[in-house]
Amino acid sequence: QQQVKQSPQSLIVQKGGIPIINCAYENTAFDYFPWYQQFPGKGPALLIAIRPDVSEKKEGRFTISFNKSAKQFSLHIMDSQPGDSATYFCAASMHNQGGKLIFGQGTELSVKP
Amino acid sequence: NAGVTQTPKFRVLKTGQSMTLLCAQDMNHEYMYWYRQDPGMGLRLIHYSVGEGTTAKGEVPDGYNVSRLKKQNFLLGLESAAPSQTSVYFCASSYPQLVGYTFGSGTRLTVV
């Protein structure tokens, strides 16, 4: 019940395309859903986050869509660029659990010029 | 601001050796975490701390110990290293409110 399942494992798109990464969870007590971006040799960095009282959040070219009834959320990257090539992790947390994040397995995104 | 600093950045250990990984943060964060990252498995929580002098087990705590004697430091110890502990270790810190972690740049550990 603590798992967060992420797909696909890897993704290749052309520049300007819209890659979509999906995550699913079981525990309905999760109330915070962030996405992290990680470049090779670096630590993950917070990209965007959403709480379950909204269905969509946009920050620049990055959008989270959230479907509470389906227990799914996804990351969309508009007008993707080669500089977006990185590994993306979804995660979930509960406010009364010491801030612990449960991470998905990660998606390695490659944006071709 | 340095953020979250991890030392060392790389280390090779022989099976059975011990070592301590140090994490230091200068953001006055209450919460600190140790994760390990392995291919295809995402980041898995080893131990975490919600304040100075407190620690708790995460998802994969076996073979590791931690201490948080000072608010800014969180130490991860391996008492008797095993090849299964070959991994990249990340420390992170955060405020109690769910506003996201700040990660360090990682320690790549190889146990031979």
Coordinates of C-alpha atoms in Angstrom, one line a residue:
Chain A
Q1 CA 0.0 0.0 0.0
Q2 CA 3.0 2.2 0.4
Q3 CA 4.2 1.8 -3.2
V4 CA 4.2 4.3 -6.0
K5 CA 4.4 2.7 -9.4
Q6 CA 5.9 4.8 -12.3
S7 CA 5.9 4.2 -16.0
P8 CA 7.5 4.1 -18.5
Q9 CA 11.0 3.2 -17.4
S10 CA 12.5 5.1 -20.3
L11 CA 11.2 7.4 -22.9
I12 CA 12.6 9.0 -26.1
V13 CA 11.0 11.9 -27.8
Q14 CA 11.9 14.5 -30.4
K15 CA 12.5 18.1 -29.6
G16 CA 9.1 19.9 -29.3
G17 CA 7.3 16.7 -28.3
I18 CA 5.2 16.2 -25.2
P19 CA 6.6 13.4 -23.0
I20 CA 4.1 12.0 -20.4
I21 CA 5.2 10.1 -17.4
N22 CA 2.6 8.3 -15.3
C23 CA 2.4 7.3 -11.6
A24 CA -0.1 5.3 -9.6
Y25 CA -0.5 4.9 -5.9
E26 CA -2.7 2.8 -3.5
N27 CA -2.6 4.6 -0.2
T28 CA -5.4 7.2 -0.2
A29 CA -3.8 8.9 2.8
F30 CA -1.1 10.3 0.6
D31 CA -1.6 14.1 0.4
Y32 CA 1.4 15.5 -1.3
F33 CA 2.7 14.5 -4.7
P34 CA 6.0 16.0 -5.9
W35 CA 8.1 15.4 -9.1
Y36 CA 11.8 15.4 -9.0
Q37 CA 14.3 15.9 -11.8
Q38 CA 17.8 14.4 -11.7
F39 CA 20.7 15.0 -14.0
P40 CA 23.6 12.5 -14.1
G41 CA 25.9 12.8 -11.2
K42 CA 23.6 15.1 -9.3
G43 CA 21.0 14.8 -6.6
P44 CA 17.3 15.0 -7.4
A45 CA 15.8 18.5 -7.5
L46 CA 12.2 19.4 -6.8
L47 CA 10.4 20.2 -10.1
I48 CA 6.8 20.7 -9.3
A49 CA 4.3 19.4 -6.7
I50 CA 0.6 19.0 -6.3
R51 CA -1.9 18.3 -3.5
P52 CA -5.0 16.2 -4.0
D53 CA -7.5 19.1 -3.8
V54 CA -6.6 20.3 -7.3
S55 CA -6.7 18.4 -10.6
E56 CA -3.9 20.2 -12.4
K57 CA -0.9 22.4 -11.8
K58 CA 1.3 24.2 -14.3
E59 CA 4.7 25.7 -13.8
G60 CA 6.3 26.9 -17.0
R61 CA 6.4 24.0 -19.4
F62 CA 5.7 21.4 -16.7
T63 CA 2.2 20.3 -15.8
I64 CA 0.9 17.8 -13.3
S65 CA -2.4 16.2 -13.9
F66 CA -4.0 14.5 -10.9
N67 CA -6.9 12.0 -10.9
K68 CA -7.9 11.4 -7.3
S69 CA -10.6 8.8 -8.1
A70 CA -8.2 6.7 -10.2
K71 CA -5.3 7.3 -7.8
Q72 CA -3.1 8.4 -10.6
F73 CA -1.0 11.4 -11.5
S74 CA 1.2 12.3 -14.4
L75 CA 3.8 14.8 -15.6
H76 CA 3.6 16.4 -19.0
I77 CA 6.5 18.4 -20.4
M78 CA 5.4 20.9 -23.1
D79 CA 7.7 21.8 -26.0
S80 CA 10.4 19.4 -24.7
Q81 CA 14.0 20.4 -25.2
P82 CA 17.3 18.4 -25.2
G83 CA 18.1 20.1 -21.9
D84 CA 15.1 18.3 -20.3
S85 CA 16.9 15.0 -20.8
A86 CA 17.1 13.6 -17.3
T87 CA 15.7 11.0 -14.9
Y88 CA 12.3 12.0 -13.5
F89 CA 10.9 10.6 -10.2
C90 CA 7.4 10.9 -8.9
A91 CA 6.8 10.6 -5.2
A92 CA 4.1 10.7 -2.5
S93 CA 3.9 11.6 1.1
M94 CA 1.6 12.0 4.1
H95 CA 1.7 15.0 6.3
N96 CA 1.8 12.9 9.6
Q97 CA 4.6 10.6 8.6
G98 CA 7.7 12.6 9.2
G99 CA 7.7 14.0 5.7
K100 CA 8.8 10.7 4.3
L101 CA 8.6 10.5 0.5
I102 CA 7.9 7.2 -1.2
F103 CA 9.5 7.4 -4.7
G104 CA 8.5 5.8 -8.0
Q105 CA 11.1 3.8 -9.9
G106 CA 12.1 6.6 -12.2
T107 CA 11.8 7.4 -15.9
E108 CA 14.9 8.1 -18.0
L109 CA 13.9 10.8 -20.6
S110 CA 15.9 11.5 -23.7
V111 CA 14.9 14.4 -25.9
K112 CA 16.5 14.2 -29.3
P113 CA 17.4 17.4 -31.2
Chain B
N1 CA 24.5 28.9 1.1
A2 CA 25.9 25.4 0.5
G3 CA 22.6 23.6 1.0
V4 CA 23.2 19.9 1.7
T5 CA 26.7 18.7 1.7
Q6 CA 27.7 15.0 1.6
T7 CA 31.1 13.6 2.3
P8 CA 32.8 11.7 0.9
K9 CA 31.7 11.7 -2.8
F10 CA 33.2 8.4 -3.6
R11 CA 34.4 5.4 -1.6
V12 CA 35.5 1.9 -2.2
L13 CA 35.2 -0.5 0.8
K14 CA 36.2 -4.1 1.3
T15 CA 33.5 -6.5 2.6
G16 CA 33.4 -6.3 6.4
Q17 CA 34.9 -2.8 6.7
S18 CA 33.0 0.0 8.3
M19 CA 32.5 3.6 7.4
T20 CA 30.5 6.7 8.1
L21 CA 28.8 9.0 5.6
L22 CA 28.4 12.6 6.7
C23 CA 25.5 14.9 5.7
A24 CA 25.5 18.5 6.7
Q25 CA 22.8 21.2 6.0
D26 CA 22.9 24.9 6.6
M27 CA 19.2 25.7 6.0
N28 CA 18.0 25.0 9.6
H29 CA 15.8 22.2 8.4
E30 CA 14.2 20.0 11.1
Y31 CA 13.9 16.9 9.0
M32 CA 16.7 14.9 7.5
Y33 CA 16.7 11.7 5.4
W34 CA 19.1 9.1 4.0
Y35 CA 18.1 7.3 0.8
R36 CA 19.8 4.8 -1.4
Q37 CA 19.4 4.8 -5.2
D38 CA 19.7 1.7 -7.2
P39 CA 19.0 1.2 -11.0
G40 CA 15.3 0.5 -11.6
M41 CA 14.4 0.8 -8.0
G42 CA 14.1 4.6 -7.5
L43 CA 15.1 6.0 -4.1
R44 CA 14.5 3.9 -1.0
L45 CA 14.4 5.4 2.5
I46 CA 17.0 4.0 4.9
H47 CA 16.6 6.1 8.0
Y48 CA 15.2 9.5 8.8
S49 CA 15.1 12.1 11.6
V50 CA 12.5 14.6 12.6
G51 CA 14.7 16.5 14.9
E52 CA 17.9 16.6 16.8
G53 CA 18.4 13.5 18.9
T54 CA 15.7 11.5 17.1
T55 CA 15.9 8.9 14.4
A56 CA 13.6 6.4 12.9
K57 CA 13.7 3.4 10.4
G58 CA 12.7 3.7 6.9
E59 CA 12.0 1.1 4.2
V60 CA 15.5 -0.5 4.1
P61 CA 17.2 0.0 7.4
D62 CA 19.1 -3.3 7.9
G63 CA 22.8 -3.0 8.0
Y64 CA 22.8 0.7 8.6
N65 CA 22.8 2.9 11.7
V66 CA 22.3 6.7 12.0
S67 CA 22.8 9.5 14.5
R68 CA 21.6 13.1 14.7
L69 CA 23.5 14.7 17.6
K70 CA 23.3 18.1 16.0
K71 CA 20.5 19.6 14.1
Q72 CA 22.6 20.3 11.1
N73 CA 24.3 16.9 10.8
F74 CA 23.0 13.4 10.0
L75 CA 25.4 10.6 10.0
L76 CA 24.9 7.2 8.2
G77 CA 27.1 4.3 9.4
L78 CA 27.8 0.9 7.9
E79 CA 29.1 -1.4 10.6
S80 CA 30.1 -4.3 8.3
A81 CA 29.8 -3.5 4.7
A82 CA 28.4 -6.0 2.2
P83 CA 28.4 -6.0 -1.6
S84 CA 24.6 -5.5 -1.5
Q85 CA 25.3 -2.1 0.0
T86 CA 27.0 -1.0 -3.2
S87 CA 24.8 2.0 -4.2
V88 CA 24.5 5.7 -4.5
Y89 CA 23.5 7.3 -1.2
F90 CA 21.6 10.6 -1.0
C91 CA 21.0 12.7 2.0
A92 CA 18.1 15.2 2.0
S93 CA 16.6 17.7 4.4
S94 CA 13.3 19.6 4.6
Y95 CA 11.0 21.7 6.8
P96 CA 8.2 19.9 8.6
Q97 CA 5.7 21.3 6.1
L98 CA 5.4 19.3 3.0
V99 CA 7.3 21.7 0.7
G100 CA 9.9 19.4 -0.8
Y101 CA 13.3 18.1 -0.1
T102 CA 16.8 19.6 -0.7
F103 CA 19.1 16.8 -1.8
G104 CA 22.9 16.5 -1.5
S105 CA 24.9 15.5 -4.5
G106 CA 25.3 11.9 -3.4
T107 CA 28.0 9.4 -2.3
R108 CA 28.9 6.6 -4.7
L109 CA 29.9 3.6 -2.5
T110 CA 31.3 0.4 -3.9
V111 CA 31.8 -2.6 -1.7
V112 CA 34.1 -5.3 -3.1

